[in-house]
Tab-separated table of C-alpha atoms in Angstrom:
chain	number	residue	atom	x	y	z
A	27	UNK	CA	212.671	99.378	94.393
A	28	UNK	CA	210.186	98.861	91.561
A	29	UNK	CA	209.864	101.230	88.830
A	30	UNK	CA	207.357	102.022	86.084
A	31	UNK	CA	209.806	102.463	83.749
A	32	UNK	CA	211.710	98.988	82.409
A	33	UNK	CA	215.044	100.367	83.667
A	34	UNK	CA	216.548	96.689	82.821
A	35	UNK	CA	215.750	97.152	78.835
A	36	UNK	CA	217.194	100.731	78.889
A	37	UNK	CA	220.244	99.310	80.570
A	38	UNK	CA	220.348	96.772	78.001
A	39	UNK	CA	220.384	99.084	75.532
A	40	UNK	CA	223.122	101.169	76.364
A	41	UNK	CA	225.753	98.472	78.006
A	42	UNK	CA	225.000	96.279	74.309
A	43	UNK	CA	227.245	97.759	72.789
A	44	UNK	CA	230.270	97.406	74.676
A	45	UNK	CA	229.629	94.315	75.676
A	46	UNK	CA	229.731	93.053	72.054
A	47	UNK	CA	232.664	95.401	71.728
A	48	UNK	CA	234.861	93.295	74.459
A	49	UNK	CA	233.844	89.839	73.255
A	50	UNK	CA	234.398	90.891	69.349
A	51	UNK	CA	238.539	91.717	71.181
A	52	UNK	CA	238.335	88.794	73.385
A	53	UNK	CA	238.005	86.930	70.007
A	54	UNK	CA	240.889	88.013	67.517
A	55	UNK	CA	242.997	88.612	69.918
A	56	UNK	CA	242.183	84.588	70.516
A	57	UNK	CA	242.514	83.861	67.607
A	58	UNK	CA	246.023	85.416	67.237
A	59	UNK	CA	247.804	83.851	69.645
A	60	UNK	CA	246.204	80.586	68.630
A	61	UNK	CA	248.223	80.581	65.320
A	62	UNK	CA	251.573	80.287	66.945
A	63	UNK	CA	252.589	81.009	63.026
A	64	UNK	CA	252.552	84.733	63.405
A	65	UNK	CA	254.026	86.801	66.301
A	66	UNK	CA	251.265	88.273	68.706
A	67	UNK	CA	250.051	91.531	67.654
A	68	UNK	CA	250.051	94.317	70.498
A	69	UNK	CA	247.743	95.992	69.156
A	70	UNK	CA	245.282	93.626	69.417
A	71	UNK	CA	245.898	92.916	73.401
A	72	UNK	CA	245.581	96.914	73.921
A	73	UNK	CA	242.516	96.533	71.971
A	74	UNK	CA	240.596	93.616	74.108
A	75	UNK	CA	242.032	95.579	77.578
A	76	UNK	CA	240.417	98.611	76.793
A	77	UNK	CA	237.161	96.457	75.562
A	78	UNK	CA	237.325	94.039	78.986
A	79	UNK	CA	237.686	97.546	80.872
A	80	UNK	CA	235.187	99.530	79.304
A	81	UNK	CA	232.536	96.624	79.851
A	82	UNK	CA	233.546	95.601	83.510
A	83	UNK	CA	231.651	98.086	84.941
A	84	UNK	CA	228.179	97.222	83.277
A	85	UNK	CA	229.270	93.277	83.407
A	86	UNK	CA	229.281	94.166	87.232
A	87	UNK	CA	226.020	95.594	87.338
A	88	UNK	CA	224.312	92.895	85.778
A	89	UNK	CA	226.136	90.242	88.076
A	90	UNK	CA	224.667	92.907	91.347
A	91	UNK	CA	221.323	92.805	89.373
A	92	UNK	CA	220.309	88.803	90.251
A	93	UNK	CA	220.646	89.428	93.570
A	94	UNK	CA	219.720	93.306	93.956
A	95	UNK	CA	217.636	93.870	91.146
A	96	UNK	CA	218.740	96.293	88.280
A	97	UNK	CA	217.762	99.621	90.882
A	98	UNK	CA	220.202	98.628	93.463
A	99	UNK	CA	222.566	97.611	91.329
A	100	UNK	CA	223.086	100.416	89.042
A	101	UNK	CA	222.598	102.274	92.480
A	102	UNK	CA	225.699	100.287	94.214
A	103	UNK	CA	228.178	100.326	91.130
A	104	UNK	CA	228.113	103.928	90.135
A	105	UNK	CA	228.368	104.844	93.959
A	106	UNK	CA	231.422	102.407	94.188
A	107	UNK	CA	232.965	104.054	90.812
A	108	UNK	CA	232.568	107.576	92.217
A	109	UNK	CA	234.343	106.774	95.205
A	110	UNK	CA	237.346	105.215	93.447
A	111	UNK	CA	237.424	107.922	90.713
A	112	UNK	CA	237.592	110.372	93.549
A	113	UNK	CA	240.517	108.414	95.674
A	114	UNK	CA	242.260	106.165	92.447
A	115	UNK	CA	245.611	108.180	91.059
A	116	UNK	CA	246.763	107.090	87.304
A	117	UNK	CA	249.179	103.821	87.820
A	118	UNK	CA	252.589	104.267	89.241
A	119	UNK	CA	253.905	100.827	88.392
A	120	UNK	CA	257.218	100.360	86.879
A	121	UNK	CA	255.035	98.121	84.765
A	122	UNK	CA	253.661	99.846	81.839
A	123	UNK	CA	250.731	97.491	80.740
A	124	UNK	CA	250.171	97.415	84.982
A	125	UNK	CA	249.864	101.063	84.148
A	126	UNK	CA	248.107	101.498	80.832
A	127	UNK	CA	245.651	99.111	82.508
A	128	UNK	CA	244.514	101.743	85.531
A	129	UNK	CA	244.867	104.107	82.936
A	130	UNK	CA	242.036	102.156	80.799
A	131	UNK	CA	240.011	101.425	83.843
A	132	UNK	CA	239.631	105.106	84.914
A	133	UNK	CA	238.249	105.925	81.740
A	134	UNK	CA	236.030	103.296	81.524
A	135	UNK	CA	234.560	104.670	85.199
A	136	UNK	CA	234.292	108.119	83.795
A	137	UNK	CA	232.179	106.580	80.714
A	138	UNK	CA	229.970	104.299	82.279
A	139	UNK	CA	229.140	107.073	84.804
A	140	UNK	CA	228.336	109.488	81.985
A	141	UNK	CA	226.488	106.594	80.064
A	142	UNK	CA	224.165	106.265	83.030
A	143	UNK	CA	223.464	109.714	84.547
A	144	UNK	CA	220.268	109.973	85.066
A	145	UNK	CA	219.039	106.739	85.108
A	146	UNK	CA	218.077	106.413	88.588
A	147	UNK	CA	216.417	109.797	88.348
A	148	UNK	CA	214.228	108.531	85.579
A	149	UNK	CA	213.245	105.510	87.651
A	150	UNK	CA	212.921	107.430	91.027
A	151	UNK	CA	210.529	110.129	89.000
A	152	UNK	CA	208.197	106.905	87.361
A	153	UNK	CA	207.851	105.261	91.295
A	154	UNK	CA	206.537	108.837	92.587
A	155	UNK	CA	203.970	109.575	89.570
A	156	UNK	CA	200.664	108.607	90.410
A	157	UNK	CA	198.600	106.020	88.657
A	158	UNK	CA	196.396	107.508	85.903
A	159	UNK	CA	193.042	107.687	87.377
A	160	UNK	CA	190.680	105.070	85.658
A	161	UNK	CA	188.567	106.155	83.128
A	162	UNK	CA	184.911	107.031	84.178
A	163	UNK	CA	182.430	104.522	83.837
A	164	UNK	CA	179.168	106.099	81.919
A	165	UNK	CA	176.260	106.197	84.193
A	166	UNK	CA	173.839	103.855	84.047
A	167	UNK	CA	170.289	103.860	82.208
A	168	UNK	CA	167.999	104.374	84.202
A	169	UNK	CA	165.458	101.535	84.565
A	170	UNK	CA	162.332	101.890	82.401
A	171	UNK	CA	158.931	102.533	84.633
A	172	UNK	CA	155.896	100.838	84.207
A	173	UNK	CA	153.437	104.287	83.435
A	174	UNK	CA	149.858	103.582	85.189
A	175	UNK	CA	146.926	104.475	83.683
A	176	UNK	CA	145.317	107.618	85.637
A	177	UNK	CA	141.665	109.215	85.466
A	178	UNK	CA	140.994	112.148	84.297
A	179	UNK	CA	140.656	113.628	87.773
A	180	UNK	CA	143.549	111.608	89.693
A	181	UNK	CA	145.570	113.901	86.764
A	182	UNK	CA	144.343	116.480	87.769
A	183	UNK	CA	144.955	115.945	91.516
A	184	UNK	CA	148.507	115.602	90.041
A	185	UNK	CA	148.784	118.923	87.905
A	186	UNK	CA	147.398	120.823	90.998
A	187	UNK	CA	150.289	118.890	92.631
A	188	UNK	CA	152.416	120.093	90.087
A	189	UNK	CA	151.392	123.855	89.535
A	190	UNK	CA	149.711	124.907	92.520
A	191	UNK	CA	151.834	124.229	95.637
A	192	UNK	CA	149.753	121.451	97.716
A	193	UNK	CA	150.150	121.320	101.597
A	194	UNK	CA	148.621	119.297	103.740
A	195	UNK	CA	148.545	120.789	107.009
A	196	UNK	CA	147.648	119.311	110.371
A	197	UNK	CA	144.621	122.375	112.010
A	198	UNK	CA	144.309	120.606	115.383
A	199	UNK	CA	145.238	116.800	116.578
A	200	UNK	CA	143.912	114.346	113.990
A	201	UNK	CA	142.126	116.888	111.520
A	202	UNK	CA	144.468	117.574	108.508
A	203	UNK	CA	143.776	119.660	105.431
A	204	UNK	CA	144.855	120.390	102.155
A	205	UNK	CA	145.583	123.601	101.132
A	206	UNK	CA	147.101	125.414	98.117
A	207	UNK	CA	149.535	128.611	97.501
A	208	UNK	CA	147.327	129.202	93.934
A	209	UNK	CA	144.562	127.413	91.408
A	210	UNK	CA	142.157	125.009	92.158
A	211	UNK	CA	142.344	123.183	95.328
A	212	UNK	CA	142.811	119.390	94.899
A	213	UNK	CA	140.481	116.964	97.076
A	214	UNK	CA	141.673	116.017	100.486
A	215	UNK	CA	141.083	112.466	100.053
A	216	UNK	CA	142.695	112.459	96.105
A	217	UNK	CA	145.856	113.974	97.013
A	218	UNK	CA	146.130	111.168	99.945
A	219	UNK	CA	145.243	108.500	97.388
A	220	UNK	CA	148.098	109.806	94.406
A	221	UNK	CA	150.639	109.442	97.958
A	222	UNK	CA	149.484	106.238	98.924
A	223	UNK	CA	150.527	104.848	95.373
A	224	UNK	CA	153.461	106.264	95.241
A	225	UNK	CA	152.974	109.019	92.521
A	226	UNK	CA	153.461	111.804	95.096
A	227	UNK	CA	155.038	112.367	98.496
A	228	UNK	CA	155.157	115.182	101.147
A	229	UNK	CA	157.725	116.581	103.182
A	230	UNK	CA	158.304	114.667	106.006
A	231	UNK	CA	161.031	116.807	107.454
A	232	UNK	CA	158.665	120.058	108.236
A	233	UNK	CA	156.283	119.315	110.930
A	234	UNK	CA	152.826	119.239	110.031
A	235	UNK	CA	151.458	121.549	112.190
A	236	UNK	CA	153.478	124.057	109.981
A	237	UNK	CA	152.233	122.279	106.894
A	238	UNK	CA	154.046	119.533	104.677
A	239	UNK	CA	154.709	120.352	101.142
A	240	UNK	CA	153.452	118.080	98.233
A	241	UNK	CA	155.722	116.808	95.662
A	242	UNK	CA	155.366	114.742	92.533
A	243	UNK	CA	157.200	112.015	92.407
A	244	UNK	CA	159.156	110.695	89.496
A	245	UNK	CA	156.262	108.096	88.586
A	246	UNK	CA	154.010	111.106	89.048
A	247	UNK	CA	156.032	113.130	86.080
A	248	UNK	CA	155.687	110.063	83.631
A	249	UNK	CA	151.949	109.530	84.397
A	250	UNK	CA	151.469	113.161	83.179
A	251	UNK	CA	154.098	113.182	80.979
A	252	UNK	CA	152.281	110.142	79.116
């Protein structure tokens, strides 16, 4: 399972500590009974079995981890601890470092499972959050258009366009006309022209029996515009 969050630094993080803790033991208690001048110190093999038990658990995790991955692995070792801490009784042994040793290890369960509560909720709640939506892209500029120069009266074909309402409507098969809604009616033959270059167009999707509409275009805005 792969998570957003970098659940193998935050593990890091909190097993560091006890990690160093058991190899700092592991170490005097070394170099105690190397110096077969003094007698071995007790304290110091209490000390490094508490440390070795206390770091087991997240030593075992990160052994699960290379094959796993740190998810699965967390997932696997806290599931295994709960089960024991749920079935395990303190030691029974007539041995009392056999039992001071289950002793240790049950406390190092119950602390690595409070260490990483949560975890795997953090990790599940990062996979199911959506990616941030990418930021949006401005729009953009629109191309500049090459204005035509217009006469006098093919602008004002295009301001009756504009301000008058301009149909052409179809009377009887193959005789059209050109009619307006108010002002001064445009030529026939001018408003045909300003659509045949492009400066104007007509509605198409109302048949032209009923009469089709006359538009400016957006070249036909800049020529008057200009």
């Amino acid at each position: 399972m792969t998570a957003s969050i970098d659940l193998a630094k935050i593990f890091a993080s909190v097993s560091g500590s006890y990690l160093r803790a058991e190899e700092a033991a592991r170490k005097n208690l070394a170099e105690n009974m190397e110096d077969v001048a003094l007698r071995v110190d007790m304290s110091l093999i209490r000390e490094a079995m508490k440390a070795a038990a206390m770091a087991l658990p997240y030593r075992t995790v990160m052994v699960w981890a290379e094959k796993s991955g740190m998810y699965e692995a967390l997932k696997g070792v806290r599931k295994d601890l709960t089960r024991q801490l749920l079935s395990r009784a303190p030691g029974s042994s007539t041995c009392r470092i056999t039992n001071e040793a289950a002793r240790m290890e049950i406390e190092a369960a119950q602390s690595f499972l409070a260490n990483t509560e949560g975890l795997l909720e953090q990790a599940e709640a990062a996979t199911e959050e959506p990616a941030p939506a990418p930021e949006p892209r401005p729009a953009p500029e629109p191309a500049p258009v090459d204005v035509p120069n217009a006469t006098p009266a093919q602008k004002r074909t295009l301001e009756a366009i504009r301000d008058n309402g301009v149909t052409i409507q179809e009377m009887r098969v193959g005789q059209t006309l050109v009619t307006v809604q108010d002002g001064a009616k445009p030529r026939k033959d001018m408003v045909e022209w300003v659509i045949e270059q492009g400066w104007a167009t007509r509605d198409r999707s109302v048949p032209l029996f009923d009469g089709q509409l006359v538009s400016l275009t957006q070249l036909g805005d800049a020529i008057l515009a200009g």
